[in-house]
mmCIF file of C-alpha atoms in Angstrom:
data_model
loop_
_atom_site.group_PDB
_atom_site.id
_atom_site.type_symbol
_atom_site.label_atom_id
_atom_site.label_comp_id
_atom_site.label_asym_id
_atom_site.label_seq_id
_atom_site.Cartn_x
_atom_site.Cartn_y
_atom_site.Cartn_z
ATOM 1 C CA MET A 1 11.168 -2.117 -29.020
ATOM 2 C CA VAL A 2 7.999 -3.560 -27.729
ATOM 3 C CA SER A 3 9.149 -4.459 -24.258
ATOM 4 C CA VAL A 4 10.455 -0.902 -23.731
ATOM 5 C CA LEU A 5 7.159 0.690 -24.918
ATOM 6 C CA PHE A 6 5.034 -1.435 -22.607
ATOM 7 C CA ALA A 7 7.416 -0.910 -19.747
ATOM 8 C CA LEU A 8 6.955 2.841 -20.197
ATOM 9 C CA LEU A 9 3.180 2.467 -20.255
ATOM 10 C CA THR A 10 3.339 0.366 -17.103
ATOM 11 C CA ALA A 11 5.375 3.140 -15.361
ATOM 12 C CA LEU A 12 2.716 5.728 -16.446
ATOM 13 C CA PHE A 13 -0.223 3.711 -15.075
ATOM 14 C CA ASN A 14 1.659 2.860 -11.917
ATOM 15 C CA GLY A 15 2.402 6.523 -11.498
ATOM 16 C CA LEU A 16 -1.363 7.361 -11.779
ATOM 17 C CA ALA A 17 -2.094 4.487 -9.308
ATOM 18 C CA SER A 18 0.471 5.860 -6.824
ATOM 19 C CA VAL A 19 -1.075 9.218 -6.601
ATOM 20 C CA LEU A 20 -4.566 7.898 -6.170
ATOM 21 C CA GLN A 21 -3.567 5.314 -3.550
ATOM 22 C CA ARG A 22 -1.478 7.782 -1.597
ATOM 23 C CA GLN A 23 -4.556 10.153 -1.326
ATOM 24 C CA ALA A 24 -6.584 7.252 0.014
ATOM 25 C CA ALA A 25 -4.090 5.699 2.304
ATOM 26 C CA ALA A 26 -3.124 9.013 3.880
ATOM 27 C CA THR A 27 -6.627 9.334 5.445
ATOM 28 C CA ALA A 28 -6.716 5.819 6.871
ATOM 29 C CA PRO A 29 -6.911 5.563 10.753
ATOM 30 C CA GLN A 30 -3.643 4.561 12.449
ATOM 31 C CA SER A 31 -5.564 1.773 14.179
ATOM 32 C CA ARG A 32 -5.797 0.017 10.844
ATOM 33 C CA ALA A 33 -1.922 -0.209 10.412
ATOM 34 C CA LEU A 34 -0.694 -3.796 9.840
ATOM 35 C CA HIS A 35 -4.224 -5.208 9.816
ATOM 36 C CA LEU A 36 -6.176 -6.637 6.810
ATOM 37 C CA SER A 37 -8.990 -4.228 7.916
ATOM 38 C CA LEU A 38 -6.892 -1.535 6.229
ATOM 39 C CA PHE A 39 -8.036 -3.001 2.910
ATOM 40 C CA GLY A 40 -11.667 -2.897 4.338
ATOM 41 C CA TYR A 41 -11.227 0.819 4.871
ATOM 42 C CA LEU A 42 -9.626 1.465 1.481
ATOM 43 C CA ILE A 43 -11.979 -0.520 -0.627
ATOM 44 C CA ARG A 44 -14.830 1.797 0.377
ATOM 45 C CA ARG A 45 -13.018 4.762 -1.122
ATOM 46 C CA LYS A 46 -13.679 5.298 -4.842
ATOM 47 C CA ILE A 47 -10.304 7.012 -5.369
ATOM 48 C CA TRP A 48 -8.519 3.928 -4.096
ATOM 49 C CA LEU A 49 -10.594 1.702 -6.366
ATOM 50 C CA ALA A 50 -9.682 3.986 -9.352
ATOM 51 C CA GLY A 51 -6.025 3.418 -8.257
ATOM 52 C CA ILE A 52 -6.572 -0.325 -8.373
ATOM 53 C CA GLY A 53 -8.005 0.058 -11.852
ATOM 54 C CA MET A 54 -4.730 1.673 -12.864
ATOM 55 C CA VAL A 55 -2.818 -1.062 -11.242
ATOM 56 C CA ILE A 56 -4.769 -3.614 -13.383
ATOM 57 C CA LEU A 57 -3.882 -1.809 -16.578
ATOM 58 C CA ALA A 58 -0.252 -1.654 -15.496
ATOM 59 C CA ALA A 59 -0.197 -5.369 -14.809
ATOM 60 C CA VAL A 60 -1.476 -6.065 -18.367
ATOM 61 C CA CYS A 61 1.207 -3.867 -19.841
ATOM 62 C CA GLN A 62 3.875 -5.346 -17.564
ATOM 63 C CA ALA A 63 2.965 -8.814 -18.640
ATOM 64 C CA THR A 64 3.370 -7.847 -22.262
ATOM 65 C CA ALA A 65 6.786 -6.207 -21.564
ATOM 66 C CA LEU A 66 8.007 -9.280 -19.674
ATOM 67 C CA ALA A 67 6.768 -11.587 -22.421
ATOM 68 C CA THR A 68 8.884 -9.749 -24.944
ATOM 69 C CA GLY A 69 11.904 -8.737 -22.946
ATOM 70 C CA PRO A 70 14.214 -9.725 -20.060
ATOM 71 C CA VAL A 71 13.378 -8.936 -16.488
ATOM 72 C CA ALA A 72 16.791 -7.187 -16.040
ATOM 73 C CA LEU A 73 15.683 -4.671 -18.811
ATOM 74 C CA VAL A 74 11.921 -4.215 -18.219
ATOM 75 C CA GLN A 75 11.919 -3.718 -14.364
ATOM 76 C CA PRO A 76 14.585 -1.016 -14.251
ATOM 77 C CA ILE A 77 12.601 1.055 -16.704
ATOM 78 C CA PHE A 78 9.972 1.415 -13.964
ATOM 79 C CA ILE A 79 12.286 3.865 -12.280
ATOM 80 C CA ILE A 80 10.696 6.412 -14.690
ATOM 81 C CA GLU A 81 7.466 5.910 -12.736
ATOM 82 C CA LEU A 82 8.667 8.375 -10.092
ATOM 83 C CA PRO A 83 8.888 11.291 -12.523
ATOM 84 C CA PHE A 84 5.591 10.178 -13.969
ATOM 85 C CA THR A 85 4.023 10.174 -10.391
ATOM 86 C CA LEU A 86 5.458 13.638 -9.676
ATOM 87 C CA LEU A 87 4.148 15.132 -12.931
ATOM 88 C CA VAL A 88 0.673 13.654 -12.341
ATOM 89 C CA ALA A 89 0.619 14.784 -8.659
ATOM 90 C CA SER A 90 1.596 18.328 -9.655
ATOM 91 C CA ARG A 91 -1.249 18.512 -12.186
ATOM 92 C CA VAL A 92 -3.826 16.946 -9.805
ATOM 93 C CA ASN A 93 -2.822 19.440 -6.916
ATOM 94 C CA ARG A 94 -2.220 22.366 -9.407
ATOM 95 C CA ARG A 95 1.362 23.001 -8.278
ATOM 96 C CA ARG A 96 4.071 24.333 -10.606
ATOM 97 C CA LEU A 97 7.393 22.411 -10.394
ATOM 98 C CA PRO A 98 10.595 24.410 -9.811
ATOM 99 C CA ARG A 99 13.606 24.244 -12.127
ATOM 100 C CA ARG A 100 15.426 22.043 -9.588
ATOM 101 C CA THR A 101 12.775 19.444 -9.866
ATOM 102 C CA TRP A 102 12.816 19.400 -13.681
ATOM 103 C CA GLY A 103 16.573 19.062 -13.389
ATOM 104 C CA ALA A 104 16.046 15.981 -11.234
ATOM 105 C CA VAL A 105 13.557 14.550 -13.790
ATOM 106 C CA GLY A 106 16.244 15.041 -16.528
ATOM 107 C CA LEU A 107 18.884 13.506 -14.321
ATOM 108 C CA VAL A 108 16.952 10.374 -13.532
ATOM 109 C CA THR A 109 15.833 9.912 -17.199
ATOM 110 C CA VAL A 110 19.267 10.373 -18.690
ATOM 111 C CA SER A 111 21.018 8.305 -15.976
ATOM 112 C CA LEU A 112 18.578 5.470 -16.486
ATOM 113 C CA GLY A 113 19.170 5.497 -20.189
ATOM 114 C CA ALA A 114 22.934 5.532 -19.751
ATOM 115 C CA GLY A 115 22.899 2.846 -17.115
ATOM 116 C CA LEU A 116 20.715 0.474 -19.338
ATOM 117 C CA ALA A 117 22.926 1.227 -22.309
ATOM 118 C CA ALA A 118 25.970 0.309 -20.401
ATOM 119 C CA ALA A 119 24.450 -2.835 -18.889
ATOM 120 C CA ALA A 120 22.663 -3.882 -22.094
ATOM 121 C CA PRO A 121 20.487 -6.612 -20.363
ATOM 122 C CA SER A 122 19.837 -9.478 -22.748
ATOM 123 C CA GLY A 123 19.454 -13.227 -23.196
ATOM 124 C CA GLY A 124 18.052 -15.558 -20.589
ATOM 125 C CA SER A 125 15.140 -17.951 -20.802
ATOM 126 C CA ASN A 126 11.538 -17.945 -19.674
ATOM 127 C CA TYR A 127 11.881 -20.943 -17.359
ATOM 128 C CA ALA A 128 13.916 -22.026 -14.378
ATOM 129 C CA SER A 129 14.407 -25.326 -12.630
ATOM 130 C CA THR A 130 12.525 -26.245 -9.468
ATOM 131 C CA ARG A 131 15.784 -26.166 -7.582
ATOM 132 C CA VAL A 132 16.466 -22.612 -8.664
ATOM 133 C CA TRP A 133 12.954 -21.460 -7.736
ATOM 134 C CA ILE A 134 13.098 -23.106 -4.247
ATOM 135 C CA THR A 135 16.430 -21.366 -3.550
ATOM 136 C CA ALA A 136 15.179 -18.047 -4.793
ATOM 137 C CA LEU A 137 11.974 -18.259 -2.714
ATOM 138 C CA ILE A 138 13.855 -19.208 0.464
ATOM 139 C CA VAL A 139 16.336 -16.342 0.082
ATOM 140 C CA THR A 140 13.459 -13.939 -0.632
ATOM 141 C CA GLY A 141 11.484 -15.086 2.337
ATOM 142 C CA LEU A 142 14.512 -14.638 4.678
ATOM 143 C CA PHE A 143 15.066 -11.133 3.235
ATOM 144 C CA GLU A 144 11.457 -10.152 3.620
ATOM 145 C CA ALA A 145 11.399 -11.460 7.229
ATOM 146 C CA VAL A 146 14.384 -9.348 8.221
ATOM 147 C CA VAL A 147 13.029 -6.172 6.488
ATOM 148 C CA ILE A 148 9.457 -6.540 7.813
ATOM 149 C CA THR A 149 10.696 -7.245 11.330
ATOM 150 C CA VAL A 150 12.673 -3.942 11.103
ATOM 151 C CA GLY A 151 9.550 -2.125 9.959
ATOM 152 C CA VAL A 152 7.410 -3.591 12.826
ATOM 153 C CA ARG A 153 9.845 -2.526 15.395
ATOM 154 C CA THR A 154 10.201 0.996 14.230
ATOM 155 C CA ARG A 155 7.959 3.936 13.573
ATOM 156 C CA GLY A 156 7.486 6.802 11.188
ATOM 157 C CA ASN A 157 9.754 7.127 8.162
ATOM 158 C CA ALA A 158 11.999 4.341 9.337
ATOM 159 C CA ARG A 159 9.017 2.031 9.150
ATOM 160 C CA ALA A 160 7.905 3.570 5.807
ATOM 161 C CA ALA A 161 11.325 2.941 4.299
ATOM 162 C CA ALA A 162 11.472 -0.655 5.528
ATOM 163 C CA PHE A 163 7.970 -1.472 4.268
ATOM 164 C CA GLY A 164 8.779 0.338 1.071
ATOM 165 C CA LEU A 165 11.773 -1.929 0.520
ATOM 166 C CA ALA A 166 9.767 -5.017 1.417
ATOM 167 C CA ALA A 167 7.199 -4.037 -1.082
ATOM 168 C CA ALA A 168 9.906 -3.486 -3.691
ATOM 169 C CA CYS A 169 11.095 -7.024 -3.134
ATOM 170 C CA GLY A 170 7.496 -8.308 -3.414
ATOM 171 C CA TYR A 171 6.952 -6.479 -6.700
ATOM 172 C CA ALA A 172 10.237 -7.670 -8.111
ATOM 173 C CA LEU A 173 9.336 -11.287 -7.233
ATOM 174 C CA THR A 174 5.832 -10.681 -8.741
ATOM 175 C CA ALA A 175 7.339 -9.659 -12.035
ATOM 176 C CA THR A 176 9.796 -12.505 -12.085
ATOM 177 C CA LEU A 177 7.005 -15.088 -11.422
ATOM 178 C CA MET A 178 4.788 -13.382 -13.975
ATOM 179 C CA LYS A 179 7.312 -13.777 -16.779
ATOM 180 C CA SER A 180 7.322 -17.514 -16.294
ATOM 181 C CA ALA A 181 3.481 -17.688 -16.157
ATOM 182 C CA VAL A 182 3.029 -15.631 -19.227
ATOM 183 C CA ALA A 183 5.470 -17.874 -21.135
ATOM 184 C CA ALA A 184 3.019 -20.704 -20.715
ATOM 185 C CA LEU A 185 0.311 -18.827 -22.642
ATOM 186 C CA PRO A 186 1.445 -20.026 -26.178
ATOM 187 C CA HIS A 187 0.771 -23.561 -25.027
ATOM 188 C CA GLY A 188 -2.897 -22.837 -24.320
ATOM 189 C CA ALA A 189 -5.204 -21.725 -21.469
ATOM 190 C CA GLY A 190 -4.843 -25.088 -19.711
ATOM 191 C CA ALA A 191 -1.087 -24.740 -19.436
ATOM 192 C CA PHE A 192 -1.418 -21.166 -18.286
ATOM 193 C CA PHE A 193 -3.953 -21.845 -15.547
ATOM 194 C CA THR A 194 -2.083 -24.879 -14.234
ATOM 195 C CA THR A 195 1.223 -23.101 -13.919
ATOM 196 C CA TRP A 196 1.972 -22.592 -10.261
ATOM 197 C CA GLN A 197 3.791 -19.324 -10.969
ATOM 198 C CA LEU A 198 0.491 -17.787 -11.961
ATOM 199 C CA TYR A 199 -0.949 -18.226 -8.478
ATOM 200 C CA ALA A 200 2.356 -17.285 -6.834
ATOM 201 C CA THR A 201 2.212 -14.078 -8.869
ATOM 202 C CA ALA A 202 -1.179 -13.211 -7.436
ATOM 203 C CA ALA A 203 -0.064 -14.005 -3.884
ATOM 204 C CA ALA A 204 3.200 -12.035 -4.155
ATOM 205 C CA GLY A 205 1.369 -9.025 -5.800
ATOM 206 C CA VAL A 206 -1.336 -8.859 -3.069
ATOM 207 C CA GLY A 207 1.441 -9.138 -0.347
ATOM 208 C CA ALA A 208 3.423 -6.427 -1.981
ATOM 209 C CA LEU A 209 0.336 -4.185 -2.275
ATOM 210 C CA PHE A 210 -0.452 -4.650 1.389
ATOM 211 C CA LEU A 211 3.086 -3.655 2.439
ATOM 212 C CA LEU A 212 2.927 -0.665 0.144
ATOM 213 C CA GLN A 213 -0.280 0.557 1.687
ATOM 214 C CA ASN A 214 1.269 0.319 5.101
ATOM 215 C CA ALA A 215 4.391 2.037 3.892
ATOM 216 C CA LEU A 216 2.379 5.051 2.570
ATOM 217 C CA GLN A 217 0.388 5.170 5.810
ATOM 218 C CA ALA A 218 3.432 5.001 8.090
ATOM 219 C CA GLY A 219 5.580 7.904 6.641
ATOM 220 C CA THR A 220 6.336 10.323 3.936
ATOM 221 C CA LEU A 221 6.902 9.709 0.267
ATOM 222 C CA VAL A 222 10.468 10.802 0.756
ATOM 223 C CA ALA A 223 11.046 7.787 2.967
ATOM 224 C CA VAL A 224 8.892 5.362 0.769
ATOM 225 C CA GLN A 225 9.680 6.121 -2.805
ATOM 226 C CA PRO A 226 13.460 5.747 -3.052
ATOM 227 C CA PRO A 227 13.670 2.243 -1.513
ATOM 228 C CA LEU A 228 10.617 1.235 -3.468
ATOM 229 C CA THR A 229 11.887 2.489 -6.816
ATOM 230 C CA LEU A 230 15.517 1.562 -6.494
ATOM 231 C CA GLY A 231 14.842 -1.621 -4.591
ATOM 232 C CA ASP A 232 12.459 -2.972 -7.303
ATOM 233 C CA ALA A 233 14.957 -2.285 -10.009
ATOM 234 C CA LEU A 234 17.983 -3.793 -8.311
ATOM 235 C CA ILE A 235 16.214 -6.828 -6.860
ATOM 236 C CA SER A 236 14.645 -7.511 -10.292
ATOM 237 C CA VAL A 237 18.018 -7.433 -11.963
ATOM 238 C CA SER A 238 19.298 -9.953 -9.453
ATOM 239 C CA TYR A 239 16.337 -12.269 -10.084
ATOM 240 C CA GLY A 240 16.788 -11.944 -13.859
ATOM 241 C CA VAL A 241 20.420 -12.920 -13.668
ATOM 242 C CA THR A 242 20.162 -15.667 -11.064
ATOM 243 C CA ILE A 243 16.840 -17.208 -12.076
ATOM 244 C CA TYR A 244 16.604 -16.862 -15.813
ATOM 245 C CA GLY A 245 20.257 -16.505 -16.606
ATOM 246 C CA GLU A 246 19.945 -13.128 -18.182
ATOM 247 C CA ASN A 247 23.129 -11.266 -19.201
ATOM 248 C CA VAL A 248 24.259 -7.866 -17.927
ATOM 249 C CA ARG A 249 27.548 -6.426 -18.977
ATOM 250 C CA THR A 250 29.934 -5.491 -16.163
ATOM 251 C CA ASP A 251 33.221 -5.243 -17.875
ATOM 252 C CA GLY A 252 35.772 -2.617 -16.947
ATOM 253 C CA TRP A 253 34.467 0.972 -17.500
ATOM 254 C CA LEU A 254 30.998 -0.266 -18.112
ATOM 255 C CA LEU A 255 30.702 -1.123 -14.509
ATOM 256 C CA VAL A 256 31.946 2.371 -13.498
ATOM 257 C CA VAL A 257 29.231 3.916 -15.778
ATOM 258 C CA GLU A 258 26.545 1.612 -14.213
ATOM 259 C CA PHE A 259 27.640 2.642 -10.636
ATOM 260 C CA ALA A 260 27.697 6.289 -11.589
ATOM 261 C CA ALA A 261 24.258 6.003 -13.197
ATOM 262 C CA LEU A 262 22.902 4.301 -10.038
ATOM 263 C CA ILE A 263 24.292 7.006 -7.807
ATOM 264 C CA ALA A 264 22.797 9.717 -10.028
ATOM 265 C CA ILE A 265 19.447 7.946 -10.095
ATOM 266 C CA ALA A 266 19.473 7.650 -6.394
ATOM 267 C CA LEU A 267 20.212 11.391 -5.935
ATOM 268 C CA GLY A 268 17.545 12.240 -8.463
ATOM 269 C CA CYS A 269 15.013 10.000 -6.798
ATOM 270 C CA ILE A 270 15.578 11.630 -3.386
ATOM 271 C CA GLU A 271 14.958 15.103 -4.873
ATOM 272 C CA LEU A 272 11.889 13.981 -6.886
ATOM 273 C CA SER A 273 10.568 12.357 -3.661
ATOM 274 C CA ARG A 274 11.010 15.618 -1.751
ATOM 275 C CA SER A 275 9.188 17.473 -4.503
ATOM 276 C CA LEU A 276 6.486 14.914 -4.539
ATOM 277 C CA ALA A 277 5.997 15.142 -0.825
ATOM 278 C CA MET A 278 5.803 18.944 -1.090
ATOM 279 C CA VAL A 279 3.164 18.632 -3.813
ATOM 280 C CA HIS A 280 1.090 16.336 -1.612
ATOM 281 C CA GLY A 281 1.683 18.473 1.413
ATOM 282 C CA ALA A 282 0.419 21.512 -0.381
ATOM 283 C CA GLN A 283 -3.138 20.168 -0.180
ATOM 284 C CA PRO A 284 -5.418 21.618 2.526
ATOM 285 C CA ALA A 285 -5.199 19.618 5.628
ATOM 286 C CA ALA A 286 -7.903 16.992 5.828
ATOM 287 C CA PRO A 287 -9.937 16.471 9.049
ATOM 288 C CA PRO A 288 -8.898 13.431 11.141
ATOM 289 C CA ALA A 289 -10.290 10.205 9.630
ATOM 290 C CA ALA A 290 -13.069 8.627 11.582
ATOM 291 C CA GLU A 291 -13.771 4.935 11.736
ATOM 292 C CA PRO A 292 -16.629 4.105 9.256
ATOM 293 C CA ALA A 293 -19.974 3.182 10.691
ATOM 294 C CA ARG A 294 -20.367 -0.523 11.196
#
């Protein structure tokens, strides 16, 4: 299935990007938190730019996946990004993974497959009415305002988790908007570049990226990754069902299987995040970051 293949490629490239961006953001001065100057610092680091290159490749694969499959199917597959990220980080940092971690990789992978098989996302359209979009954007704005406010008023891992969830919502919205924009491509370049969803996709993506950088700077991966990974999947499914009218099976025992899979994925993600944090923490301590010369 084309959409599944490109969704997996997206997860792989995003995993590479996550490792590279984490290494860059971890050295950023605390004075840059919640300021656009954080981008000014990061853009001077080649490793962060390499991460952005991976993000661009992931965006191309994601657009292809969304053009050929429903949001409710494509986005949850990105949960596999966390195992990919851990495997890449372990190779980069030359750390062997314990059996418990490999067990968590298997748990997440099998549970994801079982959950998607039970839900069987399908159907839906590539377009939504203006009324539906306005309602979705208002609800999204309110949700983001609440979560970001929590993040601003807290510190450490609490802030990291809040910003991670806010970034997840931003990425879910980005994907949902991207699906509509890509659907205009068959009608020509003019139709594509005059679609408002295209520019909204760019704005939502930049906003989500900004929130993610602050999340990575504020706390550990154990705090950031679970709400980012699970939040993106669940919010994306909600968007797919409410905006595009996609179908997700929730009959009887299927719903039980889906909830069980979700719980198993959450437990696996927590364990994988801990392992990923240990892999990153195994690196030699870097000297305190100094402000770049002006």
